[in-house]
XYZ file of C-alpha atoms in Angstrom:
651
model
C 97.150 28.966 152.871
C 96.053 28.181 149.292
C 94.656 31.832 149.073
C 98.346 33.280 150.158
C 99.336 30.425 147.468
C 96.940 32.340 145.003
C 98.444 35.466 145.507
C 102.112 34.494 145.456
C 101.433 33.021 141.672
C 99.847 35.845 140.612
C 102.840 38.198 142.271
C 105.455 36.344 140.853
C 103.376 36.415 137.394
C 103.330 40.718 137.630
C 107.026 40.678 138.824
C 108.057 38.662 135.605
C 106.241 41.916 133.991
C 107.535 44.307 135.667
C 111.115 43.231 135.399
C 110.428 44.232 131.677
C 109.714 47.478 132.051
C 111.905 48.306 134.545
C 115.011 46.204 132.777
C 114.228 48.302 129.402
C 114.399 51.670 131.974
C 117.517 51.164 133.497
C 119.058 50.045 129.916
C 118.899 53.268 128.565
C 120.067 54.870 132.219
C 122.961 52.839 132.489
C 124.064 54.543 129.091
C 123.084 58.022 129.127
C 122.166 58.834 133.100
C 118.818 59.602 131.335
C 115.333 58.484 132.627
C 112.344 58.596 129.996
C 109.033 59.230 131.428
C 107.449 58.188 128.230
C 108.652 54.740 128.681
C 105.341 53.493 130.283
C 103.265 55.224 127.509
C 105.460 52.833 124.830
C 103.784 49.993 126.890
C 99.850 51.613 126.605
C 100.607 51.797 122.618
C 101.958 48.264 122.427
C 98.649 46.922 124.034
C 96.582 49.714 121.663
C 98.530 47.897 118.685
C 98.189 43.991 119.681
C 94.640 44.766 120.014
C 94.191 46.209 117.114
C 95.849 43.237 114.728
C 94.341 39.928 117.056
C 90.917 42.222 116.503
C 91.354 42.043 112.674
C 92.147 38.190 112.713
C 96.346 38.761 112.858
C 97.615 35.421 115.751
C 98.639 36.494 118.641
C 102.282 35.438 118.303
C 102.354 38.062 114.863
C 100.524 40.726 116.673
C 102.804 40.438 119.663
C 106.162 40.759 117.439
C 104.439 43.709 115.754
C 103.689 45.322 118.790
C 107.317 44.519 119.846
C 108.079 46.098 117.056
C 106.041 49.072 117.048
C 107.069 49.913 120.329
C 111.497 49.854 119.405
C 110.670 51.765 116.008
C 108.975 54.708 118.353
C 111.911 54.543 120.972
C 114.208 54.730 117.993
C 112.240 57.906 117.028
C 112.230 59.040 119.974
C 116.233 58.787 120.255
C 117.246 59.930 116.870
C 114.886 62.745 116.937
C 114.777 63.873 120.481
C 116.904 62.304 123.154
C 120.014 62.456 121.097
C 119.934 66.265 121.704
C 119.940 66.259 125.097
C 122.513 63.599 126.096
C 125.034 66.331 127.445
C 122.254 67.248 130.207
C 120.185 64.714 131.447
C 118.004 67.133 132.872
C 116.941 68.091 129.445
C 116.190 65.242 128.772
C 113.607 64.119 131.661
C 111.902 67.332 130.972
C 111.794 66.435 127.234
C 110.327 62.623 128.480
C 107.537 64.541 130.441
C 106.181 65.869 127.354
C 106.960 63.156 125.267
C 104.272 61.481 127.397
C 102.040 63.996 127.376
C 102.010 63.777 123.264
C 101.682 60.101 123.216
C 98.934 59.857 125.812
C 96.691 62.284 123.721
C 97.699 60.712 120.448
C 96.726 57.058 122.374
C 92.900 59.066 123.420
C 92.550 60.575 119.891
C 92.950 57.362 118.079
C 91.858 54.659 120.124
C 89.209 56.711 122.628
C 89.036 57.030 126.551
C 88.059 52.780 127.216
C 90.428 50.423 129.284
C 91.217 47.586 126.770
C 92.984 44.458 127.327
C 94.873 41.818 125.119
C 92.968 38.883 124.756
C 94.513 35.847 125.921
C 97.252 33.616 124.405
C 95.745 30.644 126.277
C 92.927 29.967 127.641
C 91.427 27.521 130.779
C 94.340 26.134 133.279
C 95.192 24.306 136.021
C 94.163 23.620 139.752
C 96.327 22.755 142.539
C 94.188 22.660 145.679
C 92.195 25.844 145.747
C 95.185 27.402 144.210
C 94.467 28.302 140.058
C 96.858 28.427 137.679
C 95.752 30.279 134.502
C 97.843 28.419 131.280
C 97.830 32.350 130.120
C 100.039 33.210 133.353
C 101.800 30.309 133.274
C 102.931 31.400 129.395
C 103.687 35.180 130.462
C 105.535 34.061 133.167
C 107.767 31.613 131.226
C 108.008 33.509 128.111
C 109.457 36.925 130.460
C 111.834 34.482 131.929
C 112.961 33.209 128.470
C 113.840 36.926 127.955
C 115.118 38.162 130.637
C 117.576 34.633 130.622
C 118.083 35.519 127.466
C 119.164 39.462 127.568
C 121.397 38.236 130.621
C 123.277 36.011 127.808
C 123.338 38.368 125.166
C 125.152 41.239 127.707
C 127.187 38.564 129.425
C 128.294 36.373 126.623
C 128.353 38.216 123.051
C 130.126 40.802 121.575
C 127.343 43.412 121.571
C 126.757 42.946 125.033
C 130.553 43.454 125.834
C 130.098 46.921 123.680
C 127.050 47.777 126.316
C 128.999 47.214 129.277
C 131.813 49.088 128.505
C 129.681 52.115 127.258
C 128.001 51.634 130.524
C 131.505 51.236 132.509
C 132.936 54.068 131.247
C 132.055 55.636 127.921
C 135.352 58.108 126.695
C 137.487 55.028 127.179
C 134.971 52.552 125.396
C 134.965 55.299 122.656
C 139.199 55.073 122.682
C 139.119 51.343 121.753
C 136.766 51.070 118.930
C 133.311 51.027 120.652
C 130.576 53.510 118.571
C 129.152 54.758 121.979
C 126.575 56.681 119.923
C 125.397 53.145 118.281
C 125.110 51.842 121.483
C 122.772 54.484 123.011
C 120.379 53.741 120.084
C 120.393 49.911 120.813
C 119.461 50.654 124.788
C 116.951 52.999 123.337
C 115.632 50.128 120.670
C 116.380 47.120 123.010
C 114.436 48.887 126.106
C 111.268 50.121 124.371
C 110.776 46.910 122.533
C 110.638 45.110 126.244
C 108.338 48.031 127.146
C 105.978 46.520 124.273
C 106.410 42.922 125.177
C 105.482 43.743 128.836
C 102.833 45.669 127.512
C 101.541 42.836 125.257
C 102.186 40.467 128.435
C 100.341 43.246 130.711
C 97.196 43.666 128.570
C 96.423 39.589 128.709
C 96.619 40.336 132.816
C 94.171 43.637 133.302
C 93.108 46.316 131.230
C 94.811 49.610 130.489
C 94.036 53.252 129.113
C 95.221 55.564 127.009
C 96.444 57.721 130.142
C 97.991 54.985 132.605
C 101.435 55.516 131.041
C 102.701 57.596 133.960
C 100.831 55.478 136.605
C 102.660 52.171 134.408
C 106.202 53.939 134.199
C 106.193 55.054 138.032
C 105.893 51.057 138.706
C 108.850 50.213 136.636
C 110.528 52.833 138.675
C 109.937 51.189 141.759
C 111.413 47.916 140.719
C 114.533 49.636 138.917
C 115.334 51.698 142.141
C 114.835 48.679 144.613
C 117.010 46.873 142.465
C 118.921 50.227 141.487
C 119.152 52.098 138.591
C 121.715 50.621 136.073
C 122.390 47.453 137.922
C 120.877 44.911 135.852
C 121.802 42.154 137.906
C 119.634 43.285 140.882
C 116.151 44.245 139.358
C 115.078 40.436 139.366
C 115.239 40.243 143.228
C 113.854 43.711 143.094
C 110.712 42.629 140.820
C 109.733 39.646 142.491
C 109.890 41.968 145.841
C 108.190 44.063 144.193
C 105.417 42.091 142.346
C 104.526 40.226 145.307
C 104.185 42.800 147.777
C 101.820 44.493 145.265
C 99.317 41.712 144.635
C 99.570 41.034 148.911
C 98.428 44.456 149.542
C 95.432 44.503 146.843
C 94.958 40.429 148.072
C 94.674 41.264 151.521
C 93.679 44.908 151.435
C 91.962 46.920 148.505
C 93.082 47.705 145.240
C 92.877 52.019 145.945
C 95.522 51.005 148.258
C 98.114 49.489 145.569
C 99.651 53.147 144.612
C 100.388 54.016 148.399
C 102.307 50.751 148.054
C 104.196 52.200 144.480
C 104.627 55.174 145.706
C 105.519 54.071 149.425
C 108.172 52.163 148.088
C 109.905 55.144 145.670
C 109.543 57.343 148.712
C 111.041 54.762 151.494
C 113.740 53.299 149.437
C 114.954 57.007 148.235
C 114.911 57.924 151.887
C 116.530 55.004 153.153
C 118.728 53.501 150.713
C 119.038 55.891 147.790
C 121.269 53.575 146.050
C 118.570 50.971 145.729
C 118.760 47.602 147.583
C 120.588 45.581 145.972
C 123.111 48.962 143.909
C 126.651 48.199 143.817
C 128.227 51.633 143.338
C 126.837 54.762 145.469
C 124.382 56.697 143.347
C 125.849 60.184 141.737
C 125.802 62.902 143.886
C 125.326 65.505 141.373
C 122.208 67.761 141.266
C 120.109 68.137 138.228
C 120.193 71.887 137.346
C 120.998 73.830 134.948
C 124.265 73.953 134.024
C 126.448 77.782 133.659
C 128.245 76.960 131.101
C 127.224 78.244 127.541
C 124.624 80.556 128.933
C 124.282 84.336 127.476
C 124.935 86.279 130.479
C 123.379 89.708 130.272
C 124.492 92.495 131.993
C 122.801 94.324 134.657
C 119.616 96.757 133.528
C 119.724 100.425 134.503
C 117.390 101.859 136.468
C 115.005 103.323 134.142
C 114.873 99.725 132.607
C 114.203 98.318 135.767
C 111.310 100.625 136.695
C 109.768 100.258 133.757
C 110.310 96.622 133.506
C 108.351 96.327 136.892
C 105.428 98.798 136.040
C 104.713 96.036 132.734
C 104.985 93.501 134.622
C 102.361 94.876 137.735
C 99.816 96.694 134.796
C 100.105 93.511 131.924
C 97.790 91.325 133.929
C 95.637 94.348 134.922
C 95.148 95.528 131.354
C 94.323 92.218 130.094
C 92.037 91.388 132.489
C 90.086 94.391 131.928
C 90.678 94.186 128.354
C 88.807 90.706 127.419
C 85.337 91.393 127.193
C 83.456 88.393 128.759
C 83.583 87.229 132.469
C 84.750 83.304 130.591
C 87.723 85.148 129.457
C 88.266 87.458 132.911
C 87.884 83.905 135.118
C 90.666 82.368 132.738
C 92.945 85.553 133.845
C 92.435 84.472 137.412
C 92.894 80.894 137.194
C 96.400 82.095 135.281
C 97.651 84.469 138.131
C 96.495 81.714 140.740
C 99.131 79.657 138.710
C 101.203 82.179 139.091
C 101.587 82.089 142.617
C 102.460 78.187 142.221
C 105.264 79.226 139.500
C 107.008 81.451 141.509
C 106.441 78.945 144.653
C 107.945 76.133 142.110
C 110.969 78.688 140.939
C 112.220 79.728 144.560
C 112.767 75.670 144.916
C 114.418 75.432 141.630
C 116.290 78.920 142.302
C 117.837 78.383 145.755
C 118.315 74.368 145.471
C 118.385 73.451 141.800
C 115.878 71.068 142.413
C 113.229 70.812 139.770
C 109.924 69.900 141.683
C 107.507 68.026 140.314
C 105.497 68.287 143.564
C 103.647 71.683 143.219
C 99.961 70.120 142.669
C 100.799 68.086 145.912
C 101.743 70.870 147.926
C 98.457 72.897 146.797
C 96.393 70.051 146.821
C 97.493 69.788 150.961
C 96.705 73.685 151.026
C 93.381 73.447 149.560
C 91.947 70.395 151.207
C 92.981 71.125 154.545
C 91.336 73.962 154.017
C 88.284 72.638 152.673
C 87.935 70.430 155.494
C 88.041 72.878 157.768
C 85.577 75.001 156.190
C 82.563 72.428 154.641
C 82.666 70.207 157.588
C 83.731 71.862 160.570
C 82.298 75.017 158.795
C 85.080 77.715 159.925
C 85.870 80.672 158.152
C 88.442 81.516 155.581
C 90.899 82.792 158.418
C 90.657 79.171 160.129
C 91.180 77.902 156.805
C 93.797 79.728 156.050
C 95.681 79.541 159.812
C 95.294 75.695 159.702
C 96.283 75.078 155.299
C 99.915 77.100 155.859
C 101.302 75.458 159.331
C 100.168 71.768 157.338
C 101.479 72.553 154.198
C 104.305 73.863 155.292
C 105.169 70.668 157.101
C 104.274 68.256 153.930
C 106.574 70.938 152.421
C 109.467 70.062 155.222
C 108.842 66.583 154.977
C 109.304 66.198 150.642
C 112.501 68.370 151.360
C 113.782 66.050 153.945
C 113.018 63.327 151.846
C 114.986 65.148 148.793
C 117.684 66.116 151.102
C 118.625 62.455 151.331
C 118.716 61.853 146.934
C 121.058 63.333 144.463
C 120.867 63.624 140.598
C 118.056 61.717 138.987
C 115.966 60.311 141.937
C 115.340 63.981 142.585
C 112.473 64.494 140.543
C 111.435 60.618 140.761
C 110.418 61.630 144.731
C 108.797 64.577 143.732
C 106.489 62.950 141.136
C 105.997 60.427 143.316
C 104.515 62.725 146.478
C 102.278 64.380 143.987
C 100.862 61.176 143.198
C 100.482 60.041 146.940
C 98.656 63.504 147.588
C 96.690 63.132 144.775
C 95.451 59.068 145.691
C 94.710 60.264 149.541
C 92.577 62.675 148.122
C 90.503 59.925 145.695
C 90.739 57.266 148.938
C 89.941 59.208 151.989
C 86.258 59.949 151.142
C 84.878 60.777 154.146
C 87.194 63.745 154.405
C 87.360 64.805 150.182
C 84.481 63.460 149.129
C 86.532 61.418 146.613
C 86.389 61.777 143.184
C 82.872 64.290 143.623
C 85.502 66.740 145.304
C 84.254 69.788 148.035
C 81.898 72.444 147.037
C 82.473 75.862 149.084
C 79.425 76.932 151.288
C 80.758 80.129 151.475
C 82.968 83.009 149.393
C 86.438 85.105 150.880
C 85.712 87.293 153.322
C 84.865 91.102 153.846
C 87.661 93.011 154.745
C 86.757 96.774 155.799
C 84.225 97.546 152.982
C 85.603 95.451 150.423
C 83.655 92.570 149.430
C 85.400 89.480 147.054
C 81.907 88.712 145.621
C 82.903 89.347 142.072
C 85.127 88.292 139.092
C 87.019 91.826 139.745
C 87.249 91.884 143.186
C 88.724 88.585 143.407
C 91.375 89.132 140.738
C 93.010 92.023 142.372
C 93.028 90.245 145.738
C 94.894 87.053 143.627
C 97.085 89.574 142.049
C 98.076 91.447 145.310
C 99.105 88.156 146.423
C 101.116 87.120 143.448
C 103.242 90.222 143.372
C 103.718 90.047 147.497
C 105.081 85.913 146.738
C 107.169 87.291 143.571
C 108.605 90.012 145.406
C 108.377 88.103 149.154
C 110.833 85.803 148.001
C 113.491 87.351 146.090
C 113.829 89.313 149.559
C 115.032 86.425 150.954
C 118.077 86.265 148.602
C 120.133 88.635 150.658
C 119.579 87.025 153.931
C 121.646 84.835 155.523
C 119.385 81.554 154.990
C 119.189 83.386 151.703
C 123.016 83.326 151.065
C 123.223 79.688 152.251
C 121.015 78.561 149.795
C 123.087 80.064 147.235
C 126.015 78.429 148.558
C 124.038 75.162 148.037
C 122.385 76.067 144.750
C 126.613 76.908 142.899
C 127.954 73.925 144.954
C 126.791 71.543 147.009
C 129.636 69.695 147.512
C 131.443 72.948 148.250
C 129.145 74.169 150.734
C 129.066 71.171 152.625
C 132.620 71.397 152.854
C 132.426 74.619 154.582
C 129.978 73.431 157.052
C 126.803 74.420 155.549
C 123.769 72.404 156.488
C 123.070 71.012 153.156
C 119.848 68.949 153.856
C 118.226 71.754 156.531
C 118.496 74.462 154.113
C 116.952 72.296 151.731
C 114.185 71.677 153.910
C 113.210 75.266 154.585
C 113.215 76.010 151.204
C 110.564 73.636 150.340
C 108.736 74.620 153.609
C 108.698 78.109 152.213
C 107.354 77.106 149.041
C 104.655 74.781 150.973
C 103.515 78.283 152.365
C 103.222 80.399 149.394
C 101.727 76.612 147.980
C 98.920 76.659 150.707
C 98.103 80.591 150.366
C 97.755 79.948 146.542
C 95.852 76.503 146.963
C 93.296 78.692 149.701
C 92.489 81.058 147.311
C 92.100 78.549 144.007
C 89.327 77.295 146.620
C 88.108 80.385 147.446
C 87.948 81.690 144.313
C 86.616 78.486 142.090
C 84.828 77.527 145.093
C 85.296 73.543 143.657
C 87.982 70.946 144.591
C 88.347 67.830 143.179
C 91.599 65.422 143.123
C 92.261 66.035 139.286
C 92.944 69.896 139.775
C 95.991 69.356 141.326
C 97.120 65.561 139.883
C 100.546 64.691 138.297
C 99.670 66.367 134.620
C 98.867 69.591 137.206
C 102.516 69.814 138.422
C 103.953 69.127 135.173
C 101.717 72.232 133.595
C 103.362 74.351 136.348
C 106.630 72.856 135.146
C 105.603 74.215 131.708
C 105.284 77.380 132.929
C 108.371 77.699 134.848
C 110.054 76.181 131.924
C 108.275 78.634 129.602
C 108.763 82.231 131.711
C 112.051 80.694 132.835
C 113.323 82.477 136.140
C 112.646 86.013 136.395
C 110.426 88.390 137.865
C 107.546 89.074 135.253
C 108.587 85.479 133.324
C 106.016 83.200 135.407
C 102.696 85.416 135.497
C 103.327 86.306 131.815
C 103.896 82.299 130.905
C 100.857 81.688 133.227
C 98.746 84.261 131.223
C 100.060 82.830 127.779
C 99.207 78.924 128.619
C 96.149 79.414 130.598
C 94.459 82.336 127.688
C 96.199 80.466 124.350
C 94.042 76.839 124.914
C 90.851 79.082 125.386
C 91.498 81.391 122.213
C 92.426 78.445 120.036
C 88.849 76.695 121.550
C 90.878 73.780 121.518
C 89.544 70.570 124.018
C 91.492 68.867 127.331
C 93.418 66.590 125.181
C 94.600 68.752 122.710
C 95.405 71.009 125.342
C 97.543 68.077 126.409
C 98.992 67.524 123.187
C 99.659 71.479 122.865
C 101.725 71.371 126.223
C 103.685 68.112 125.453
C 104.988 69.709 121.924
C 105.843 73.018 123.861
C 107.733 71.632 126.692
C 109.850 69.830 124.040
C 109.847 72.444 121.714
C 111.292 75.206 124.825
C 113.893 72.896 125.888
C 115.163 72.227 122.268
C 114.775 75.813 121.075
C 114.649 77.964 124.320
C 116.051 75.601 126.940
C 116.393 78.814 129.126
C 112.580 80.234 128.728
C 110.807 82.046 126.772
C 110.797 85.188 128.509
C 114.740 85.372 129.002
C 115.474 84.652 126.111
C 113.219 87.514 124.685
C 115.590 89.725 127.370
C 118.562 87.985 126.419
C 117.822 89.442 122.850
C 116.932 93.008 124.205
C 120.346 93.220 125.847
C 122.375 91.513 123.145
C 120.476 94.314 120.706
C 121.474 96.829 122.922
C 125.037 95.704 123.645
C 125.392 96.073 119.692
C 124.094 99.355 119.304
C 126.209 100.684 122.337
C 129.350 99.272 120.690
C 128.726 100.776 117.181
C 127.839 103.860 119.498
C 124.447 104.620 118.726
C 123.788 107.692 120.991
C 120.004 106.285 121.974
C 121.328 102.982 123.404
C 124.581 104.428 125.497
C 122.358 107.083 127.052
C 120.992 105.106 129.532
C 123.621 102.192 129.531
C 125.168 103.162 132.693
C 128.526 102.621 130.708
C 130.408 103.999 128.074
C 129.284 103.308 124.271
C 132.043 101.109 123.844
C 134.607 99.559 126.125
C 134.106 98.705 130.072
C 135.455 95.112 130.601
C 133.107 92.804 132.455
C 135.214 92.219 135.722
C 132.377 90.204 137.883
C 133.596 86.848 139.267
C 131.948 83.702 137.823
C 130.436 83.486 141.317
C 128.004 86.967 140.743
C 127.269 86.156 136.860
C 126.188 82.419 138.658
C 123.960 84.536 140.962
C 122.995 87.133 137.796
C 121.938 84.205 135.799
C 119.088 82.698 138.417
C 117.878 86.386 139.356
């Protein structure tokens, strides 16, 4: 009894905690529909600076206001610099929070190292009540969170300001109509939540030690409590935290620790699936899907034939020529590893394509592919053909499963479930040890297989087999556009709400298009095993799926856009000799940079400009453009419905 006495204290101490981070998260949502990934990482800095000051003699009352501080001054940043550019399309702007977090985790490794730190303790000793403890230092966080969450409860029920946040919150456009600056009061959700990130985060370090990376493990915590409680209901995410807080410290009390992100993630997974509005939500969430929106995009018109021929002969020879191009077998390796990531792109882009659903599930889904198949073959010690026969049917069912889970969420829990089930792949592979081998991962005893009198010994050998199977996925898959399944999930993809009007089978198409992806997933993860011969959980963590996110984001949808993206992130890191982290860094200011500047890819928008050259040239009829046109020089209204240039745009 005093033991389950010990562990209710200390739960109700984390809740206290977490209803910080998660009350600063569903601030800025209520406002703007947005969700920042980097919140977490706003946390990790505010510990990094309170450290820093009580180190060099600062009190820890000073060095907690300054981390305060610190951590609303970057969120302000953050805003005015970055956010406020993407308020039209939330999607945007969660893609522009995913690197956001991977620039400030670097940053956080390059200036304060690799080490767990904690912030020493306001108070020390405490009190004992039976065999249950009560730490003064606990005792202060959890009074001093309660002061402040009492007291931002006040300040939006009782003043002014707060009135101005609720009615931007209630409904903006007529807020705006009597006098409320809507804009101003996106900025003080922005400041208001990031300094509670940094006072959890001062309260957090006195409780355990964090890193300069355990800002998306941190954020994916708050966003447990705010969907229990539901995102942008205020009221609710104090029942939700103590639930939340105390289940937690019952499963690492009673259990083990490895097992408190199945409980995190459990709980993001279960509660989207269940209850999508959160427990305690008092409106029904949106049902709109995050995707790209139609409207302001260039759309180009249709290529002619010899365009399209040679268009496909670059984009089957590029990876050939540069692979045989590079001189050293470092270099030649690095062009494999990129196709392999290939076949994940355009696994990633027929979800995105046919649903509108940005995954951020891929590393899962290859991770199941390539450990199933690594089980099969170091310890029952089966060939690649068992391997591969067992790594599709499973993956395609973990597949099945995420989509039946996403089938059941709408707008912005979309990609919250998918970054969750990469993170539950990714901890069952560090847990289950006797299968993985944890964190040592699964050497290959053996290499692919001969087929005929073809052996897969060498660099070579191996990159035209990955290759082959790149351009059969690319091409595979774009055949299923004109199918019926194909057509349904275009039906879905335009209109959702349309198509289930019609009596399409919303969910069940959504479930074999991420089934289909687990496939091409597992052949791709069977061959990065194959092929590197090595497997271990961080190959295909959360900062995995978000690279192939990069990618996608990078080639955009088309044909030759993902292997060419692949090529260009996989080769650019090498020739620039630059280290993991800056790596990191590098993809964090590119994803941001792409969805500022080229929110529709890097490779389209490179065709968009080919077309909108030649459209110029044909209209001031320049005889080499119109020759091939398929058109006159000038004239020839555009008469396709918005329907086909809907369908043009995602081909």
């Amino acid at each position: 009894m005093d033991l389950l006495m010990q562990h209710l204290f200390n739960g109700v101490v984390a809740s206290s905690v977490y209803m910080l981070i998660a009350v600063g998260i569903t601030l800025v949502f209520g406002l703007t529909r947005l969700i920042n990934f980097a919140h977490g990482q706003f946390l990790v800095l505010a510990v990094f600076v309170a450290l820093d000051l009580i180190t060099a003699g600062v009190p820890f009352v000073f060095a907690a206001l300054a981390a305060v501080v610190a951590a609303g001054v970057i969120g302000w940043l953050s805003e005015r610099l970055l956010f406020r550019f993407t308020m039209d399309n939330p999607y945007n702007g969660l893609i522009i929070g995913l690197g956001l977090l991977l620039v400030l985790e670097s940053a956080a490794f390059k200036i304060w190292g690799g080490f767990q730190v904690g912030v020493p303790a306001a108070l020390d000793g405490g009190a004992g009540l039976g065999d249950t403890y009560f730490a003064w230092n606990r005792v202060l966080v959890l009074v001093m969170a309660g002061l402040v969450t009492a007291g931002l409860f006040v300040l939006l029920a009782r003043t002014k300001l707060g009135a101005q946040l609720r009615a931007a919150h209630e409904n903006p456009v007529a807020a705006s109509h009597v006098g409320v600056n809507v804009g101003r009061m996106v900025t003080v959700a922005f400041v208001a939540g990031s300094a509670l990130a940094g006072l959890g985060g001062v309260f957090y370090g006195t409780l355990q030690p964090v890193g300069a990376f355990d800002g998306a493990h941190l954020i994916l915590k708050g966003f447990a409590v705010a969907l229990l409680g539901g995102l942008g209901n205020v009221s609710g995410l104090a029942k939700a935290s103590v639930l939340y807080g105390i289940g937690e410290t019952l499963v690492a009390g009673y259990g083990r620790a490895e097992y408190v992100p199945f409980f995190t993630y459990g709980v993001i997974i279960v509660v989207l699936l269940v209850r999508p509005g959160g427990l305690f939500e008092k409106h029904p969430p949106s049902d709109s899907t995050f995707a790209r929106s139609s409207r302001g995009v260039a759309h180009v018109r249709r290529h002619s034939r010899v365009e399209t021929l040679l268009g496909g002969a670059a984009f089957v020879l590029l990876p050939i020529v540069i692979f045989e191009a590079v001189g050293t077998s470092r270099l030649q390796s690095l062009v494999l590893l990129s196709v392999l990531y290939a076949i994940q792109v355009y696994a990633l882009a027929y979800v995105y394509e046919t649903t509108g659903v940005l995954s951020i599930a891929q590393g899962g889904l290859m991770a199941v592919g390539a450990y199933s198949a690594g089980v099969i073959a170091v310890h029952l010690g089966l060939g690649f053909w068992w391997a591969l026969l067992v790594a599709v049917p499973l993956t395609v069912v973990a597949g099945a499963l995420l989509g039946l889970v996403v089938s059941r969420c709408t707008g912005h829990y979309l990609l919250l479930v998918t970054l969750a089930f990469s993170a539950l792949v990714t901890q069952v592979t560090l847990t289950a040890i006797d299968l993985t081998n944890g964190d040592n991962g699964l050497i290959l005893p053996e290499s692919l297989p001969v087929i005929g009198s073809i052996t897969f010994t060498d660099l070579r050998s191996q990159f035209y087999l990955v290759l082959l199977v790149a351009l059969l996925a690319a091409f595979g898959l774009r055949r299923f556009k004109p199918t019926r399944f194909g057509r349904q999930l275009a039906g879905v993809r335009e209109n959702e709400s349309l198509a289930r009007s019609i009596g399409l089978r919303v969910g069940r198409a959504k479930v074999g298009a991420f089934a289909l992806s687990g496939a091409v997933s597992a052949v791709g993860g069977v061959l990065y095993l194959y092929t590197q011969t090595v497997i271990v959980p961080t190959s295909f963590d959360t900062i995995f799926s978000i690279k192939i996110v990069i990618i996608l984001i990078l080639g955009g949808i088309s044909l030759a856009g993902p292997l060419v993206a692949s090529m260009v992130f996989v080769l650019l890191p090498e020739l620039l000799r630059l280290d993991p982290v800056d790596q990191q860094f590098l993809f964090g200011v590119l994803l941001i940079m792409i969805i500022l500047l080229l929110p529709h890819g890097l490779v389209p928008a490179l065709i968009t400009g080919y077309s909108t050259l030649r459209s110029r040239l044909i209209r001031t009829g320049h005889p080499a453009a119109a020759a091939d046109s398929g058109r006159p020089a000038a004239g020839g209204a555009d008469v396709r419905s918005p329907s086909d240039l809907v369908r043009e745009e995602i081909s």
